[in-house]
Tab-separated table of C-alpha atoms and ligand atoms in Angstrom:
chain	number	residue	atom	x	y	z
A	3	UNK	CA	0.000	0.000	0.000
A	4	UNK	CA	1.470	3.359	-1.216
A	5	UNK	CA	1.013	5.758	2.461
A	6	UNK	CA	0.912	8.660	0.022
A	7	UNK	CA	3.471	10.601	2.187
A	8	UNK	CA	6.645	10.303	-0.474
A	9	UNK	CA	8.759	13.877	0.016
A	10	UNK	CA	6.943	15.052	3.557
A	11	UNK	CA	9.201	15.928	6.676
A	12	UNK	CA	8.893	14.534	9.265
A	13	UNK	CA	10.195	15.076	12.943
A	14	UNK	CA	10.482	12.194	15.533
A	15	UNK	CA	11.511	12.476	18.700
A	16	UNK	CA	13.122	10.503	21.174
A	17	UNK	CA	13.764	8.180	18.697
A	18	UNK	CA	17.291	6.631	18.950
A	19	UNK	CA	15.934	3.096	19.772
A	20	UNK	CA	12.321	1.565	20.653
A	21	UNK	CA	8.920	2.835	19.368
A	22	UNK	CA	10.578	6.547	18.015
A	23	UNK	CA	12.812	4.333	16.402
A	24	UNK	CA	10.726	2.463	14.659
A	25	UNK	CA	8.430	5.160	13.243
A	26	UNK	CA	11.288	6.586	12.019
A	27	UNK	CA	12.363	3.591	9.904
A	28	UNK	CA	8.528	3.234	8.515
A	29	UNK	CA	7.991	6.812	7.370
A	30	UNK	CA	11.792	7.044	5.859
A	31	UNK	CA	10.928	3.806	4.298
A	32	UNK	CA	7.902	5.558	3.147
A	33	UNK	CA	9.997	8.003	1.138
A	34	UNK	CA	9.613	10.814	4.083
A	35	UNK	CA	12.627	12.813	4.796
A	36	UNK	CA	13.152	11.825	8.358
A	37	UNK	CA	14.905	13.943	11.558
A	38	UNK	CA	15.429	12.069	14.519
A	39	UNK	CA	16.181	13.204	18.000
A	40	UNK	CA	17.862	11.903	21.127
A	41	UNK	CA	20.434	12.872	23.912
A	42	UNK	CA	23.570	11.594	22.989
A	43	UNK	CA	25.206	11.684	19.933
A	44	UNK	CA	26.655	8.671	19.221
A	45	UNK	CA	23.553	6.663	19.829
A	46	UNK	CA	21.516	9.219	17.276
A	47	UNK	CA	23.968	9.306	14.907
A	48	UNK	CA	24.202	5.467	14.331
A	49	UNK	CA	20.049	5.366	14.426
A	50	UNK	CA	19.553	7.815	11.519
A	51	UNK	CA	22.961	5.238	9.921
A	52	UNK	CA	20.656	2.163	9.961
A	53	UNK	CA	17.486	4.045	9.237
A	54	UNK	CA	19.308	5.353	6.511
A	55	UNK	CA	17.442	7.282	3.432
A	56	UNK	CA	19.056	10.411	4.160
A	57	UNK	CA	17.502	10.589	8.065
A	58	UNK	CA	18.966	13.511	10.000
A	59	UNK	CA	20.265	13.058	13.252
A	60	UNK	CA	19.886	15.515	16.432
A	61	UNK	CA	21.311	16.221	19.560
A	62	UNK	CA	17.853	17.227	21.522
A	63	UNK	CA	16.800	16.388	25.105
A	64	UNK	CA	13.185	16.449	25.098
A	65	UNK	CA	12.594	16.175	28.931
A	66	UNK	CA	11.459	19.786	29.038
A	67	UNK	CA	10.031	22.260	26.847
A	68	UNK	CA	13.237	24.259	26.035
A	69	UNK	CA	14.876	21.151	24.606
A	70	UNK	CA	11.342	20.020	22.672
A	71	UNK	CA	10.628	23.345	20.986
A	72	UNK	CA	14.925	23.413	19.965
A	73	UNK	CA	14.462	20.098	18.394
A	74	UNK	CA	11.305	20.970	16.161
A	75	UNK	CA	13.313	24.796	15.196
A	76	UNK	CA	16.473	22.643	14.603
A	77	UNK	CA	14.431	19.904	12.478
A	78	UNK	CA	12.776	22.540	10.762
A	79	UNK	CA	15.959	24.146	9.094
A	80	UNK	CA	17.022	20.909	8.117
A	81	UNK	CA	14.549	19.823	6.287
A	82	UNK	CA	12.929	22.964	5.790
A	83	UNK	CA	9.560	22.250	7.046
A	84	UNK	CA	7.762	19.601	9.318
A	85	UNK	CA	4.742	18.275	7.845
A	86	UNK	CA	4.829	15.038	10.341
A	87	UNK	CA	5.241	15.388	13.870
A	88	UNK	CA	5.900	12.296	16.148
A	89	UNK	CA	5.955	13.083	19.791
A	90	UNK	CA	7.840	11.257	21.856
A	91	UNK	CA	10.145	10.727	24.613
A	92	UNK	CA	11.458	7.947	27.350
A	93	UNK	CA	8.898	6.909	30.284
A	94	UNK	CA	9.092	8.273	33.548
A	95	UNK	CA	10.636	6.223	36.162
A	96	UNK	CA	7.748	3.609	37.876
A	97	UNK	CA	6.540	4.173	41.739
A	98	UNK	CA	3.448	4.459	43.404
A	99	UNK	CA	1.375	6.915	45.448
A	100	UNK	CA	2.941	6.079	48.606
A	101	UNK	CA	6.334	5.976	47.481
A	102	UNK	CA	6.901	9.037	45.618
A	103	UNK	CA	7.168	11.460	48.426
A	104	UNK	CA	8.807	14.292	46.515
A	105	UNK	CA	6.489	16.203	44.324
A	106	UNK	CA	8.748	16.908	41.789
A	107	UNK	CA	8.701	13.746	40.376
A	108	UNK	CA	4.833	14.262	39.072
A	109	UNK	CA	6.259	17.984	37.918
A	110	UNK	CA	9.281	16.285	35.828
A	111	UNK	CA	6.907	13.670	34.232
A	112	UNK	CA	4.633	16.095	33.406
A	113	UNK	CA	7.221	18.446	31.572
A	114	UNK	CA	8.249	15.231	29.973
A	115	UNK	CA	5.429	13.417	28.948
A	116	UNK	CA	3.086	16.292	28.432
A	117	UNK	CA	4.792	19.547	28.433
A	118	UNK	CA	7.317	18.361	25.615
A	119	UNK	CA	4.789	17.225	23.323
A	120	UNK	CA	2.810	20.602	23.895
A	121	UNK	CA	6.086	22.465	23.286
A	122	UNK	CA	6.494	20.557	20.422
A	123	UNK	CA	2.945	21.144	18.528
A	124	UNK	CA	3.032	24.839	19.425
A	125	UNK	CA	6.448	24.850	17.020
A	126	UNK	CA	5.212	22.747	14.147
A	127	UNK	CA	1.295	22.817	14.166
A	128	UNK	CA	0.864	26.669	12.925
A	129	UNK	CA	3.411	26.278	9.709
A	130	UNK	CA	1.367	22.672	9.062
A	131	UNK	CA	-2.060	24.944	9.602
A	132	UNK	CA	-0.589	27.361	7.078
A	133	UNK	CA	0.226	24.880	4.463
A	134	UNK	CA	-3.217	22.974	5.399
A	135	UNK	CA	-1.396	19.381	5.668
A	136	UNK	CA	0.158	18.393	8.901
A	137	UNK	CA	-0.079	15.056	11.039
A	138	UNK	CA	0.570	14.885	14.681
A	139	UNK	CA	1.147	10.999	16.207
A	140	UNK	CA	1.949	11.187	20.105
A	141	UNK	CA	3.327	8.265	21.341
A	142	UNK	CA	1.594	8.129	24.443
A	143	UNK	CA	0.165	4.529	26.608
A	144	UNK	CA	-2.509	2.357	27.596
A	145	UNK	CA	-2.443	3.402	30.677
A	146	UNK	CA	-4.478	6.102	29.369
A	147	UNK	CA	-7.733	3.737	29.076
A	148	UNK	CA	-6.350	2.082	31.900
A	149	UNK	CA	-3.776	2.927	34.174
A	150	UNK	CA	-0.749	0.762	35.224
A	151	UNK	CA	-0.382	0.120	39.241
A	152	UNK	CA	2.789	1.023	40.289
A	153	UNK	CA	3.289	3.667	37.042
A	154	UNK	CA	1.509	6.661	38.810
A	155	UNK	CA	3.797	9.538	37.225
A	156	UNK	CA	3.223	7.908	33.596
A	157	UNK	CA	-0.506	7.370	34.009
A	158	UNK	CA	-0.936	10.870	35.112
A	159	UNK	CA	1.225	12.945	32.927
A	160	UNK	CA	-0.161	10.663	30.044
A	161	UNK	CA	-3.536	11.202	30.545
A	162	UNK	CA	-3.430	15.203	30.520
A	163	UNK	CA	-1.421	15.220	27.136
A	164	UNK	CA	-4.280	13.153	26.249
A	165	UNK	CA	-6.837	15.813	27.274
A	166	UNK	CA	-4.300	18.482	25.280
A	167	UNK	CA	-4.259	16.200	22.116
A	168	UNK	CA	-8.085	16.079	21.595
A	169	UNK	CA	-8.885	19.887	22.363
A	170	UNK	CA	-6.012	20.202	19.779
A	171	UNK	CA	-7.577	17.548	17.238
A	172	UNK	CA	-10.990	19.557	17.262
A	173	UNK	CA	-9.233	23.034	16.914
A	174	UNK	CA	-6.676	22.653	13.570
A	175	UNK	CA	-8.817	19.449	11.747
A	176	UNK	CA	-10.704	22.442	9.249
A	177	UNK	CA	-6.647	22.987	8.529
A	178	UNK	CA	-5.911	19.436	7.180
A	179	UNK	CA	-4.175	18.921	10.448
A	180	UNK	CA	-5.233	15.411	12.184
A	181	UNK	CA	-3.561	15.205	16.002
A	182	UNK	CA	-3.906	11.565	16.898
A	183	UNK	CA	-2.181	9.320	20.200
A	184	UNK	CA	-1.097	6.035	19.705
A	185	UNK	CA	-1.124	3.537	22.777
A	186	UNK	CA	1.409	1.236	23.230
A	187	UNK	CA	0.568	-1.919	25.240
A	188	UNK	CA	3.586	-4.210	26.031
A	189	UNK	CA	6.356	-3.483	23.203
A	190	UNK	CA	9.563	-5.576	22.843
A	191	UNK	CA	11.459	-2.409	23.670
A	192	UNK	CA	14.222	-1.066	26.517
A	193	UNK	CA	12.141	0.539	28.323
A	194	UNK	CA	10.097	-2.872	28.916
A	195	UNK	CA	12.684	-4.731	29.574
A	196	UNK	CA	13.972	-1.631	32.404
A	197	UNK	CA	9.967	-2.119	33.671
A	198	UNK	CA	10.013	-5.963	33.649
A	199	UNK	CA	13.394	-7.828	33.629
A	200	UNK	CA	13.027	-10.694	31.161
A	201	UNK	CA	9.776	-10.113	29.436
A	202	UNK	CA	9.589	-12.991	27.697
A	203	UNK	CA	6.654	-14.366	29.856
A	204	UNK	CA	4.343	-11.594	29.490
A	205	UNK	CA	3.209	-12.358	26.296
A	206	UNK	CA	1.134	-15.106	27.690
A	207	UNK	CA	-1.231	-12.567	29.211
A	208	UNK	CA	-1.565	-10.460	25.707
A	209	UNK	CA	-4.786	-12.084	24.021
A	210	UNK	CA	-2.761	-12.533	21.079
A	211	UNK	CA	-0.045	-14.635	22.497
A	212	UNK	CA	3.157	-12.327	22.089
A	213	UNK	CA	4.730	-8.947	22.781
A	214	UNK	CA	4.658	-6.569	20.138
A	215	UNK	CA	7.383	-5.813	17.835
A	216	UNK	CA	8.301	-2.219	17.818
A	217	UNK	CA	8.046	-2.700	13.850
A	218	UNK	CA	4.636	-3.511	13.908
A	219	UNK	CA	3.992	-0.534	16.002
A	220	UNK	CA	6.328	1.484	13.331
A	221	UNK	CA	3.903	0.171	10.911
A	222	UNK	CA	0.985	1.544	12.300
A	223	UNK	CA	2.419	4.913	13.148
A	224	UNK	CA	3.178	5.654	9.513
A	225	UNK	CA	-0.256	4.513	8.678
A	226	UNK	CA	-2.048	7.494	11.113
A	227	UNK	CA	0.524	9.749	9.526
A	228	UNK	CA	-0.669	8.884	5.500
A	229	UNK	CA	-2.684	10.898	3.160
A	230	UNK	CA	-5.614	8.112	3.419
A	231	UNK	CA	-5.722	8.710	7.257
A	232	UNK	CA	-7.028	12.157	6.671
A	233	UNK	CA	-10.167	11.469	7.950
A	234	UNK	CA	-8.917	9.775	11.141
A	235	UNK	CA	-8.207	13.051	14.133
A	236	UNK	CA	-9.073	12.977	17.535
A	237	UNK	CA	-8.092	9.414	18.385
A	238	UNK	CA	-6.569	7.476	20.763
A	239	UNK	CA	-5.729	4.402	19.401
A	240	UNK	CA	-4.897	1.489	21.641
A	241	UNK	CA	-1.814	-0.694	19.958
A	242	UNK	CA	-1.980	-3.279	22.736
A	243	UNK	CA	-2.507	-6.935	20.932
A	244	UNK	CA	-6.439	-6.212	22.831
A	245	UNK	CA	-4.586	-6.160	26.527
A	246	UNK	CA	-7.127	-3.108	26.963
A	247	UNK	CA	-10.482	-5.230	27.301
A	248	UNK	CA	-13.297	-2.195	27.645
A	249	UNK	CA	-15.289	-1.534	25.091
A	250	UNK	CA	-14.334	2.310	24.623
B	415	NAD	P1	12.651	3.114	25.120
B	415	NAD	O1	13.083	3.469	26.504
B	415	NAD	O2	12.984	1.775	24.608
B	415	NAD	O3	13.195	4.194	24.078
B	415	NAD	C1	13.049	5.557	24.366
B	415	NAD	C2	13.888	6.373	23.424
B	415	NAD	O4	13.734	7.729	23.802
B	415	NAD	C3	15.373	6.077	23.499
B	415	NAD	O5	15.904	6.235	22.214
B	415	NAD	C4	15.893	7.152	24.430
B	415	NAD	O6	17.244	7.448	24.236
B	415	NAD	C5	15.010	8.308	24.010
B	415	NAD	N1	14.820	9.302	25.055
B	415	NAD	C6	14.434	9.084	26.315
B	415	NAD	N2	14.334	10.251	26.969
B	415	NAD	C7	14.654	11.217	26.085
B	415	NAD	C8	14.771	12.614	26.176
B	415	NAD	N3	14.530	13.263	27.309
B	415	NAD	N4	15.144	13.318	25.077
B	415	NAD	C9	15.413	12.667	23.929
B	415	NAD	N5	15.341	11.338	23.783
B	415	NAD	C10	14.968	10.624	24.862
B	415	NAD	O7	11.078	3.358	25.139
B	415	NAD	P2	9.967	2.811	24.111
B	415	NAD	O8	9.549	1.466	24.550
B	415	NAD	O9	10.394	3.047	22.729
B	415	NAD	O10	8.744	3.754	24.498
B	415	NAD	C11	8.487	5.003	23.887
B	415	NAD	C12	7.421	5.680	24.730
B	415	NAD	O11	6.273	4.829	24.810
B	415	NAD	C13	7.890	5.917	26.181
B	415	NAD	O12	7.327	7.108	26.655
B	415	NAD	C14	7.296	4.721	26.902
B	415	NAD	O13	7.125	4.951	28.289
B	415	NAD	C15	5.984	4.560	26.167
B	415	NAD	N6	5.413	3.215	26.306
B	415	NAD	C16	6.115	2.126	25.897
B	415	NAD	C17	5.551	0.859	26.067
B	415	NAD	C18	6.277	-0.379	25.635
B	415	NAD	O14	5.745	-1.477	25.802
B	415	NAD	N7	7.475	-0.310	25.086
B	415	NAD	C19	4.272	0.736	26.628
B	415	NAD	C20	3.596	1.877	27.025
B	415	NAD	C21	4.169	3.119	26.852
């Protein structure tokens, strides 16, 4: 299937390994010109290598609002436009109510999960308004339709850049502009195996028997961002192998 997306720009953050990763790889294998962002330069630098098809690496820390809005102005001169924005960044680290006693910790997850990604749309959303074709796919989690014991600072932040997203959705869709989140379930990815250990056994409790690939998730991302998705805005889109079992 042709995504119709050959020649856009597109800007993914976070994006050195895992999910970002993988979106990267499926819209620069779509024939999108691809920036990529992480912290260190090294580990960028070799992603965009084996993404390859001319994808730009960055130097961008994404943890706060400064370093998200840098990355879109800095992925914007190099490829002199973003018409695709993926939002992303790591997860914050896992606790519960009682023991997070410092506050900050729900501050710092918010600025990174949800701040960033706001940062991020107000620098590439108004230019995609203007040229009336944009995409916005925030990598965001389940735990949005149903949160994760013992990730409180994730569910929270996640479910206010949820609340952002929609209002967004509803406000630039007469643009051409669609503003979708994508929910990742249980992902063969670093950051699960930093939640779990060995996560080999958790695929038993997926109703489709295994742990998603981050390809596969890849593969859907570039699918939300494609010219025959541009009826699709406002959504929240579990990609959980149907972990999430409500009907809504
Ligand atoms: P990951 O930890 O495997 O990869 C995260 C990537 O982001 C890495 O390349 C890392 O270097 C980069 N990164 C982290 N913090 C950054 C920052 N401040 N600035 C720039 N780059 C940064 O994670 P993943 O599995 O690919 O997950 C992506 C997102 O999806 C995370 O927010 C994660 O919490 C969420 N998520 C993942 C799963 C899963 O099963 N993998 C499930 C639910 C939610």
């Amino acid at each position: 299937m042709n995504l119709g997306i050959d020649g856009r720009r597109a800007a993914v953050a976070a994006a050195s390994r895992g999910l970002g990763f993988a979106t990267a790889a499926a819209l620069a294998g779509e024939g999108v010109q691809v920036a990529i962002c992480g912290r260190d330069r090294t580990r960028i630098e070799d992603a965009a290598a084996r993404i390859g098809n001319g994808c730009v690496p960055l130097v961008a820390d994404v943890a706060d609002a400064e370093g998200a809005t840098a990355f879109i102005e800095a992925a914007n001169q190099v490829l002199g436009g973003v018409d695709i924005l993926v939002a992303n960044a790591g997860g914050p680290p896992a606790g519960d109510f009682a023991g997070i006693d410092d506050l900050s910790a729900y501050a710092e997850a918010f600025e990174l999960n949800c701040l960033s990604t706001i940062a991020m749309c107000k620098a590439a959303v108004p230019a995609m308004q203007q040229r009336h074709w944009g995409r916005v796919v925030a990598i965001t989690s389940i735990a949005v339709r149903q949160p994760i014991a013992g990730l409180i600072l994730s569910n929270t932040a996640r479910a206010g850049v949820t609340g952002f997203l929609k209002t967004l959705a509803r406000e630039v869709a007469a643009d051409g502009v669609t503003v979708n989140s994508l929910q990742p379930g249980l992902h063969d990815t670093e950051r699960l195996q930093d939640l779990h250990g060995d996560a080999s056994s958790l695929g038993a409790s997926v109703p489709t028997g295994f742990i998603g690939a981050a390809d596969d998730f890849g593969a859907v991302a570039a699918f939300v961002c494609s010219e025959s998705a541009k009826y699709l805005t406002g959504a929240a889109i579990p990609v959980d192998g149907g972990v999430y079992a409500g009907l809504l």
